[in-house]
Amino acid sequence: MSCFKKLLECVGPRRRTQEPRPQPAFPTGLEELYTPLCERTADIILIHDITDDLRQTWTTNNIVWPKDLLPKELIHLRVFAFGYDGRVTNMSEIVSAERVRRHAESLLVAVTSRLERDAAEIPGVGNRPIIFCAHGLGGIICEQALVTAEAKSHSLWALARGIMLFGVPHFRAGTAEWAALVARSIGLSTKRAQRQDWSPFQQDFTDLANMQSKFCDIVDPRETAGRIKICCFYEEIQVHGNLMISPEWAILPKFRIVPIARDHFGMTKLDSRDAKTFRCIVGTLYNWLSN
């Protein structure tokens, strides 16, 4: 036996360094999932998390519930899904405040383009209210887009009527828990949030926290006279053994709170009109649109 083989026997099998799993390309832009045959009363825009794309986030058993189930309950809703490139290769990209700003700007551009197209195709018909449904990072992007829209008096701010937030992290602790969960799911890290070294990313955490503080200010019911409704859904089941976004970081205290007995990645995947979460979504939308 060669000296090299003897050395391998002594030291044992070589440990592989953890490498991120390859991520497929993400479709980007505003995709129309459903257009009502009758006159629409509102538009709903879905924004995915970083781990799934604009369709996969809302799909299970080949059922895309915003396209296949929701129109059977609310026939006057037009449904869009907004996609952004969620591919990341390191923790810096996961928590990047600059990436959030870029995606939020892309959302504003896409919505503006669509509103202008609507105005050209159907002259004289005013814009309809917009409701957002966002998961994980998609919620942070939505919040950033609305903060920017409010500051610039963008039409998106005037049209916004409701926001459904699914497992959306808030402030430093929430962002850290979400980032650790995402890093584990794509093979970048196995550490819990409490064991990560977040020191290289303090500016990103500060920027995101400041943006979310501003968001809370502008959607305060006292400031909007209740114009913008918000419902926060939070997960109740851990994933990867012990990871989840704690309820206290997934909610906004002044707004409705709904628990979902799923983990972070399963909470947006529905395949039945009888599912408890789906009935809650339909009831919430009906109330918002009726008022």
Short mmCIF file of N, CA and C in Angstrom, two decimals, residues 1-153:
data_model
loop_
_atom_site.label_atom_id
_atom_site.label_comp_id
_atom_site.label_asym_id
_atom_site.label_seq_id
_atom_site.Cartn_x
_atom_site.Cartn_y
_atom_site.Cartn_z
N MET A 1 0.85 -1.21 0.00
CA MET A 1 0.00 0.00 0.00
C MET A 1 0.88 1.26 0.00
N SER A 2 0.53 2.20 -0.83
CA SER A 2 1.35 3.41 -0.95
C SER A 2 1.25 4.25 0.32
N CYS A 3 2.26 5.12 0.51
CA CYS A 3 2.26 6.01 1.66
C CYS A 3 1.05 6.93 1.63
N PHE A 4 0.62 7.34 0.42
CA PHE A 4 -0.53 8.24 0.31
C PHE A 4 -1.81 7.57 0.81
N LYS A 5 -2.03 6.29 0.43
CA LYS A 5 -3.22 5.57 0.87
C LYS A 5 -3.21 5.37 2.38
N LYS A 6 -2.03 5.07 2.93
CA LYS A 6 -1.92 4.91 4.38
C LYS A 6 -2.29 6.21 5.09
N LEU A 7 -1.86 7.34 4.53
CA LEU A 7 -2.18 8.64 5.12
C LEU A 7 -3.68 8.88 5.12
N LEU A 8 -4.36 8.52 4.02
CA LEU A 8 -5.82 8.69 3.95
C LEU A 8 -6.51 7.85 5.00
N GLU A 9 -6.02 6.64 5.24
CA GLU A 9 -6.63 5.78 6.24
C GLU A 9 -6.48 6.37 7.63
N CYS A 10 -5.37 7.05 7.86
CA CYS A 10 -5.10 7.61 9.18
C CYS A 10 -5.98 8.82 9.47
N VAL A 11 -6.12 9.69 8.47
CA VAL A 11 -6.85 10.93 8.72
C VAL A 11 -8.34 10.78 8.50
N GLY A 12 -8.77 9.67 7.86
CA GLY A 12 -10.19 9.47 7.63
C GLY A 12 -10.65 10.20 6.39
N PRO A 13 -11.96 10.07 6.07
CA PRO A 13 -12.50 10.71 4.86
C PRO A 13 -12.42 12.23 4.95
N ARG A 14 -12.17 12.86 3.83
CA ARG A 14 -12.05 14.31 3.77
C ARG A 14 -13.44 14.96 3.86
N ARG A 15 -13.55 15.95 4.71
CA ARG A 15 -14.82 16.66 4.83
C ARG A 15 -15.00 17.64 3.68
N ARG A 16 -16.19 17.66 3.14
CA ARG A 16 -16.50 18.59 2.07
C ARG A 16 -16.93 19.93 2.65
N THR A 17 -16.43 20.97 2.05
CA THR A 17 -16.88 22.29 2.47
C THR A 17 -18.28 22.53 1.93
N GLN A 18 -19.11 23.21 2.71
CA GLN A 18 -20.48 23.43 2.30
C GLN A 18 -20.54 24.45 1.17
N GLU A 19 -21.21 24.08 0.12
CA GLU A 19 -21.36 24.97 -1.02
C GLU A 19 -22.84 25.25 -1.24
N PRO A 20 -23.18 26.47 -1.64
CA PRO A 20 -24.59 26.79 -1.89
C PRO A 20 -25.15 25.96 -3.03
N ARG A 21 -26.38 25.52 -2.89
CA ARG A 21 -27.03 24.79 -3.96
C ARG A 21 -27.29 25.73 -5.13
N PRO A 22 -27.14 25.23 -6.36
CA PRO A 22 -27.38 26.10 -7.52
C PRO A 22 -28.83 26.56 -7.55
N GLN A 23 -29.04 27.82 -7.89
CA GLN A 23 -30.37 28.38 -7.96
C GLN A 23 -30.73 28.68 -9.41
N PRO A 24 -31.93 28.32 -9.82
CA PRO A 24 -32.33 28.58 -11.20
C PRO A 24 -32.54 30.07 -11.44
N ALA A 25 -32.59 30.45 -12.70
CA ALA A 25 -32.86 31.84 -13.04
C ALA A 25 -34.27 32.21 -12.59
N PHE A 26 -34.43 33.43 -12.12
CA PHE A 26 -35.72 33.91 -11.65
C PHE A 26 -36.39 34.75 -12.75
N PRO A 27 -37.63 34.45 -13.12
CA PRO A 27 -38.33 35.36 -14.04
C PRO A 27 -38.57 36.69 -13.35
N THR A 28 -38.43 37.78 -14.09
CA THR A 28 -38.54 39.10 -13.49
C THR A 28 -39.65 39.91 -14.16
N GLY A 29 -40.06 40.95 -13.46
CA GLY A 29 -41.09 41.83 -14.00
C GLY A 29 -42.46 41.49 -13.48
N LEU A 30 -43.47 42.12 -14.06
CA LEU A 30 -44.85 41.96 -13.63
C LEU A 30 -45.57 40.99 -14.56
N GLU A 31 -45.96 39.84 -14.04
CA GLU A 31 -46.66 38.84 -14.83
C GLU A 31 -48.14 38.81 -14.46
N GLU A 32 -48.98 38.90 -15.47
CA GLU A 32 -50.43 38.89 -15.24
C GLU A 32 -50.90 37.44 -15.13
N LEU A 33 -51.43 37.07 -13.97
CA LEU A 33 -51.88 35.71 -13.75
C LEU A 33 -53.36 35.52 -14.07
N TYR A 34 -54.14 36.57 -13.87
CA TYR A 34 -55.58 36.45 -14.13
C TYR A 34 -56.18 37.81 -14.40
N THR A 35 -57.02 37.88 -15.43
CA THR A 35 -57.77 39.09 -15.75
C THR A 35 -59.25 38.76 -15.77
N PRO A 36 -60.06 39.45 -15.00
CA PRO A 36 -61.50 39.14 -14.96
C PRO A 36 -62.18 39.49 -16.28
N LEU A 37 -63.19 38.72 -16.63
CA LEU A 37 -63.97 39.00 -17.83
C LEU A 37 -64.88 40.20 -17.62
N CYS A 38 -65.27 40.41 -16.36
CA CYS A 38 -66.10 41.56 -16.03
C CYS A 38 -65.20 42.73 -15.60
N GLU A 39 -65.81 43.86 -15.32
CA GLU A 39 -65.03 45.01 -14.89
C GLU A 39 -64.34 44.72 -13.56
N ARG A 40 -63.05 45.02 -13.50
CA ARG A 40 -62.30 44.73 -12.27
C ARG A 40 -62.54 45.81 -11.23
N THR A 41 -62.47 45.41 -9.96
CA THR A 41 -62.64 46.36 -8.86
C THR A 41 -61.32 46.69 -8.19
N ALA A 42 -60.31 45.83 -8.37
CA ALA A 42 -59.01 46.06 -7.73
C ALA A 42 -57.96 45.18 -8.38
N ASP A 43 -56.70 45.53 -8.14
CA ASP A 43 -55.56 44.72 -8.58
C ASP A 43 -54.86 44.18 -7.34
N ILE A 44 -54.42 42.94 -7.44
CA ILE A 44 -53.60 42.37 -6.36
C ILE A 44 -52.24 42.02 -6.96
N ILE A 45 -51.18 42.39 -6.25
CA ILE A 45 -49.81 42.15 -6.71
C ILE A 45 -49.10 41.27 -5.69
N LEU A 46 -48.63 40.10 -6.14
CA LEU A 46 -47.92 39.16 -5.28
C LEU A 46 -46.42 39.34 -5.45
N ILE A 47 -45.68 39.27 -4.34
CA ILE A 47 -44.22 39.44 -4.38
C ILE A 47 -43.59 38.29 -3.59
N HIS A 48 -42.76 37.52 -4.24
CA HIS A 48 -42.23 36.29 -3.66
C HIS A 48 -41.04 36.54 -2.73
N ASP A 49 -40.68 35.49 -1.99
CA ASP A 49 -39.48 35.52 -1.15
C ASP A 49 -38.28 35.20 -2.01
N ILE A 50 -37.12 35.16 -1.40
CA ILE A 50 -35.87 35.00 -2.12
C ILE A 50 -35.62 33.55 -2.56
N THR A 51 -36.33 32.60 -1.96
CA THR A 51 -36.04 31.18 -2.21
C THR A 51 -36.88 30.57 -3.31
N ASP A 52 -38.00 31.19 -3.70
CA ASP A 52 -38.84 30.70 -4.78
C ASP A 52 -39.17 31.85 -5.72
N ASP A 53 -39.60 31.52 -6.93
CA ASP A 53 -39.87 32.59 -7.88
C ASP A 53 -41.33 33.04 -7.82
N LEU A 54 -41.73 33.85 -8.80
CA LEU A 54 -43.03 34.51 -8.73
C LEU A 54 -44.21 33.54 -8.85
N ARG A 55 -43.99 32.32 -9.32
CA ARG A 55 -45.06 31.31 -9.35
C ARG A 55 -44.87 30.24 -8.28
N GLN A 56 -43.64 29.77 -8.10
CA GLN A 56 -43.39 28.67 -7.17
C GLN A 56 -43.80 29.01 -5.74
N THR A 57 -43.64 30.27 -5.35
CA THR A 57 -43.99 30.69 -3.99
C THR A 57 -45.44 30.37 -3.65
N TRP A 58 -46.31 30.46 -4.66
CA TRP A 58 -47.76 30.32 -4.43
C TRP A 58 -48.31 29.01 -4.98
N THR A 59 -47.43 28.04 -5.27
CA THR A 59 -47.83 26.81 -5.97
C THR A 59 -47.57 25.57 -5.14
N THR A 60 -48.55 24.66 -5.15
CA THR A 60 -48.36 23.31 -4.61
C THR A 60 -49.32 22.39 -5.34
N ASN A 61 -48.87 21.18 -5.61
CA ASN A 61 -49.69 20.20 -6.35
C ASN A 61 -50.19 20.79 -7.68
N ASN A 62 -49.33 21.55 -8.33
CA ASN A 62 -49.64 22.18 -9.61
C ASN A 62 -50.78 23.19 -9.55
N ILE A 63 -51.12 23.64 -8.37
CA ILE A 63 -52.17 24.64 -8.20
C ILE A 63 -51.53 25.96 -7.78
N VAL A 64 -51.69 26.98 -8.62
CA VAL A 64 -51.24 28.33 -8.29
C VAL A 64 -52.46 29.05 -7.73
N TRP A 65 -52.57 29.11 -6.40
CA TRP A 65 -53.86 29.52 -5.83
C TRP A 65 -54.30 30.93 -6.23
N PRO A 66 -53.41 31.91 -6.40
CA PRO A 66 -53.91 33.22 -6.83
C PRO A 66 -54.53 33.20 -8.24
N LYS A 67 -54.11 32.24 -9.05
CA LYS A 67 -54.61 32.10 -10.42
C LYS A 67 -55.74 31.10 -10.52
N ASP A 68 -55.61 29.98 -9.81
CA ASP A 68 -56.56 28.88 -9.98
C ASP A 68 -57.71 28.89 -8.97
N LEU A 69 -57.49 29.44 -7.78
CA LEU A 69 -58.51 29.39 -6.73
C LEU A 69 -59.13 30.75 -6.43
N LEU A 70 -58.30 31.78 -6.33
CA LEU A 70 -58.81 33.09 -5.90
C LEU A 70 -59.88 33.66 -6.84
N PRO A 71 -59.73 33.56 -8.16
CA PRO A 71 -60.76 34.12 -9.05
C PRO A 71 -62.13 33.45 -8.90
N LYS A 72 -62.16 32.24 -8.35
CA LYS A 72 -63.45 31.58 -8.14
C LYS A 72 -64.19 32.17 -6.95
N GLU A 73 -63.48 32.91 -6.13
CA GLU A 73 -64.08 33.53 -4.95
C GLU A 73 -64.32 35.03 -5.17
N LEU A 74 -63.36 35.68 -5.82
CA LEU A 74 -63.42 37.13 -6.03
C LEU A 74 -63.21 37.38 -7.52
N ILE A 75 -64.30 37.36 -8.28
CA ILE A 75 -64.21 37.36 -9.73
C ILE A 75 -63.81 38.71 -10.31
N HIS A 76 -63.84 39.76 -9.50
CA HIS A 76 -63.54 41.10 -10.01
C HIS A 76 -62.08 41.51 -9.79
N LEU A 77 -61.27 40.62 -9.25
CA LEU A 77 -59.87 40.94 -8.99
C LEU A 77 -58.99 40.60 -10.18
N ARG A 78 -58.09 41.53 -10.54
CA ARG A 78 -57.03 41.21 -11.50
C ARG A 78 -55.79 40.85 -10.69
N VAL A 79 -55.10 39.79 -11.10
CA VAL A 79 -54.00 39.25 -10.30
C VAL A 79 -52.68 39.33 -11.05
N PHE A 80 -51.69 39.93 -10.41
CA PHE A 80 -50.33 40.00 -10.94
C PHE A 80 -49.36 39.34 -9.96
N ALA A 81 -48.25 38.86 -10.50
CA ALA A 81 -47.12 38.42 -9.67
C ALA A 81 -45.89 39.19 -10.13
N PHE A 82 -45.17 39.78 -9.18
CA PHE A 82 -43.95 40.51 -9.50
C PHE A 82 -42.75 39.64 -9.19
N GLY A 83 -41.85 39.55 -10.16
CA GLY A 83 -40.65 38.75 -9.98
C GLY A 83 -39.39 39.59 -9.97
N TYR A 84 -38.41 39.18 -9.18
CA TYR A 84 -37.10 39.82 -9.14
C TYR A 84 -36.05 38.71 -9.04
N ASP A 85 -34.83 39.02 -9.36
CA ASP A 85 -33.76 38.02 -9.33
C ASP A 85 -33.34 37.76 -7.89
N GLY A 86 -33.75 36.63 -7.35
CA GLY A 86 -33.45 36.32 -5.96
C GLY A 86 -32.19 35.50 -5.75
N ARG A 87 -31.43 35.27 -6.80
CA ARG A 87 -30.23 34.45 -6.65
C ARG A 87 -29.18 35.15 -5.79
N VAL A 88 -28.65 34.42 -4.82
CA VAL A 88 -27.62 34.96 -3.93
C VAL A 88 -26.52 33.92 -3.76
N THR A 89 -25.31 34.40 -3.47
CA THR A 89 -24.18 33.50 -3.29
C THR A 89 -23.50 33.66 -1.94
N ASN A 90 -23.93 34.65 -1.16
CA ASN A 90 -23.32 34.85 0.16
C ASN A 90 -24.27 35.63 1.06
N MET A 91 -23.93 35.71 2.32
CA MET A 91 -24.79 36.37 3.29
C MET A 91 -24.92 37.86 3.01
N SER A 92 -23.87 38.46 2.50
CA SER A 92 -23.91 39.89 2.19
C SER A 92 -25.03 40.20 1.20
N GLU A 93 -25.21 39.34 0.22
CA GLU A 93 -26.27 39.55 -0.77
C GLU A 93 -27.64 39.31 -0.16
N ILE A 94 -27.75 38.38 0.77
CA ILE A 94 -29.04 38.08 1.39
C ILE A 94 -29.57 39.29 2.14
N VAL A 95 -28.71 39.98 2.90
CA VAL A 95 -29.17 41.08 3.75
C VAL A 95 -28.92 42.45 3.13
N SER A 96 -28.59 42.50 1.86
CA SER A 96 -28.22 43.75 1.21
C SER A 96 -29.39 44.73 1.12
N ALA A 97 -29.25 45.89 1.75
CA ALA A 97 -30.27 46.93 1.66
C ALA A 97 -30.30 47.54 0.27
N GLU A 98 -29.16 47.58 -0.40
CA GLU A 98 -29.10 48.13 -1.75
C GLU A 98 -29.89 47.26 -2.73
N ARG A 99 -29.79 45.94 -2.59
CA ARG A 99 -30.58 45.04 -3.44
C ARG A 99 -32.06 45.26 -3.21
N VAL A 100 -32.47 45.46 -1.98
CA VAL A 100 -33.87 45.74 -1.68
C VAL A 100 -34.33 47.01 -2.38
N ARG A 101 -33.50 48.05 -2.33
CA ARG A 101 -33.85 49.31 -2.99
C ARG A 101 -33.97 49.13 -4.50
N ARG A 102 -33.07 48.35 -5.08
CA ARG A 102 -33.13 48.13 -6.54
C ARG A 102 -34.39 47.36 -6.93
N HIS A 103 -34.70 46.32 -6.17
CA HIS A 103 -35.91 45.54 -6.48
C HIS A 103 -37.17 46.39 -6.28
N ALA A 104 -37.17 47.22 -5.25
CA ALA A 104 -38.33 48.09 -5.00
C ALA A 104 -38.50 49.09 -6.15
N GLU A 105 -37.40 49.62 -6.64
CA GLU A 105 -37.48 50.55 -7.78
C GLU A 105 -38.00 49.83 -9.02
N SER A 106 -37.58 48.60 -9.22
CA SER A 106 -38.09 47.81 -10.35
C SER A 106 -39.59 47.58 -10.22
N LEU A 107 -40.05 47.36 -9.01
CA LEU A 107 -41.49 47.19 -8.78
C LEU A 107 -42.24 48.47 -9.14
N LEU A 108 -41.72 49.61 -8.72
CA LEU A 108 -42.37 50.89 -9.03
C LEU A 108 -42.42 51.12 -10.54
N VAL A 109 -41.33 50.83 -11.22
CA VAL A 109 -41.28 51.01 -12.67
C VAL A 109 -42.29 50.09 -13.36
N ALA A 110 -42.35 48.84 -12.92
CA ALA A 110 -43.27 47.88 -13.54
C ALA A 110 -44.72 48.28 -13.34
N VAL A 111 -45.06 48.72 -12.12
CA VAL A 111 -46.44 49.12 -11.85
C VAL A 111 -46.79 50.39 -12.63
N THR A 112 -45.87 51.34 -12.69
CA THR A 112 -46.12 52.57 -13.44
C THR A 112 -46.38 52.26 -14.91
N SER A 113 -45.56 51.39 -15.48
CA SER A 113 -45.72 51.01 -16.88
C SER A 113 -47.08 50.38 -17.12
N ARG A 114 -47.51 49.52 -16.18
CA ARG A 114 -48.80 48.86 -16.35
C ARG A 114 -49.95 49.86 -16.23
N LEU A 115 -49.86 50.78 -15.30
CA LEU A 115 -50.92 51.78 -15.14
C LEU A 115 -51.02 52.67 -16.38
N GLU A 116 -49.89 53.01 -16.95
CA GLU A 116 -49.90 53.81 -18.17
C GLU A 116 -50.50 53.03 -19.33
N ARG A 117 -50.21 51.75 -19.39
CA ARG A 117 -50.80 50.91 -20.44
C ARG A 117 -52.31 50.81 -20.26
N ASP A 118 -52.76 50.64 -19.02
CA ASP A 118 -54.20 50.59 -18.76
C ASP A 118 -54.88 51.88 -19.21
N ALA A 119 -54.26 53.01 -18.90
CA ALA A 119 -54.85 54.30 -19.26
C ALA A 119 -54.94 54.47 -20.77
N ALA A 120 -53.96 53.93 -21.49
CA ALA A 120 -53.97 54.05 -22.95
C ALA A 120 -55.00 53.11 -23.59
N GLU A 121 -55.15 51.92 -22.99
CA GLU A 121 -56.06 50.93 -23.57
C GLU A 121 -57.52 51.20 -23.24
N ILE A 122 -57.75 51.76 -22.05
CA ILE A 122 -59.14 52.00 -21.61
C ILE A 122 -59.24 53.45 -21.15
N PRO A 123 -59.29 54.39 -22.06
CA PRO A 123 -59.36 55.80 -21.68
C PRO A 123 -60.61 56.10 -20.85
N GLY A 124 -60.43 56.96 -19.87
CA GLY A 124 -61.56 57.39 -19.06
C GLY A 124 -61.86 56.50 -17.87
N VAL A 125 -61.23 55.32 -17.83
CA VAL A 125 -61.45 54.43 -16.70
C VAL A 125 -60.33 54.66 -15.69
N GLY A 126 -60.68 55.08 -14.51
CA GLY A 126 -59.67 55.39 -13.51
C GLY A 126 -58.94 54.16 -13.01
N ASN A 127 -57.79 54.39 -12.37
CA ASN A 127 -57.04 53.28 -11.78
C ASN A 127 -57.80 52.68 -10.62
N ARG A 128 -57.55 51.42 -10.38
CA ARG A 128 -58.23 50.69 -9.31
C ARG A 128 -57.32 50.56 -8.08
N PRO A 129 -57.91 50.31 -6.92
CA PRO A 129 -57.09 50.10 -5.72
C PRO A 129 -56.13 48.93 -5.91
N ILE A 130 -55.00 48.99 -5.23
CA ILE A 130 -54.00 47.94 -5.31
C ILE A 130 -53.80 47.31 -3.93
N ILE A 131 -53.79 45.99 -3.91
CA ILE A 131 -53.52 45.22 -2.69
C ILE A 131 -52.28 44.37 -2.93
N PHE A 132 -51.38 44.38 -1.97
CA PHE A 132 -50.15 43.60 -2.08
C PHE A 132 -50.25 42.34 -1.22
N CYS A 133 -49.65 41.28 -1.72
CA CYS A 133 -49.55 40.02 -0.98
C CYS A 133 -48.10 39.59 -1.10
N ALA A 134 -47.35 39.64 0.01
CA ALA A 134 -45.90 39.48 -0.06
C ALA A 134 -45.38 38.47 0.96
N HIS A 135 -44.33 37.76 0.57
CA HIS A 135 -43.74 36.71 1.41
C HIS A 135 -42.27 37.00 1.65
N GLY A 136 -41.85 36.95 2.93
CA GLY A 136 -40.43 37.08 3.25
C GLY A 136 -39.83 38.37 2.72
N LEU A 137 -38.75 38.24 1.94
CA LEU A 137 -38.10 39.42 1.38
C LEU A 137 -39.04 40.23 0.51
N GLY A 138 -40.02 39.55 -0.10
CA GLY A 138 -40.99 40.28 -0.91
C GLY A 138 -41.72 41.34 -0.11
N GLY A 139 -41.95 41.07 1.17
CA GLY A 139 -42.59 42.06 2.03
C GLY A 139 -41.69 43.26 2.29
N ILE A 140 -40.40 43.00 2.47
CA ILE A 140 -39.45 44.10 2.68
C ILE A 140 -39.37 44.96 1.42
N ILE A 141 -39.36 44.31 0.26
CA ILE A 141 -39.34 45.05 -1.01
C ILE A 141 -40.62 45.89 -1.15
N CYS A 142 -41.74 45.31 -0.80
CA CYS A 142 -43.01 46.04 -0.85
C CYS A 142 -42.98 47.25 0.07
N GLU A 143 -42.48 47.08 1.28
CA GLU A 143 -42.40 48.19 2.23
C GLU A 143 -41.49 49.29 1.71
N GLN A 144 -40.34 48.89 1.15
CA GLN A 144 -39.42 49.88 0.59
C GLN A 144 -40.08 50.63 -0.58
N ALA A 145 -40.80 49.92 -1.43
CA ALA A 145 -41.46 50.55 -2.57
C ALA A 145 -42.49 51.57 -2.10
N LEU A 146 -43.24 51.25 -1.06
CA LEU A 146 -44.25 52.18 -0.57
C LEU A 146 -43.62 53.38 0.13
N VAL A 147 -42.51 53.17 0.84
CA VAL A 147 -41.80 54.29 1.45
C VAL A 147 -41.31 55.24 0.37
N THR A 148 -40.73 54.68 -0.69
CA THR A 148 -40.26 55.51 -1.80
C THR A 148 -41.42 56.21 -2.50
N ALA A 149 -42.52 55.47 -2.72
CA ALA A 149 -43.68 56.04 -3.40
C ALA A 149 -44.28 57.19 -2.61
N GLU A 150 -44.35 57.03 -1.29
CA GLU A 150 -44.90 58.09 -0.44
C GLU A 150 -44.02 59.33 -0.49
N ALA A 151 -42.71 59.14 -0.47
CA ALA A 151 -41.79 60.27 -0.49
C ALA A 151 -41.83 61.03 -1.81
N LYS A 152 -42.11 60.30 -2.90
CA LYS A 152 -42.12 60.91 -4.23
C LYS A 152 -43.54 61.23 -4.72
N SER A 153 -44.54 61.04 -3.86
CA SER A 153 -45.94 61.23 -4.25
C SER A 153 -46.28 60.41 -5.49
#
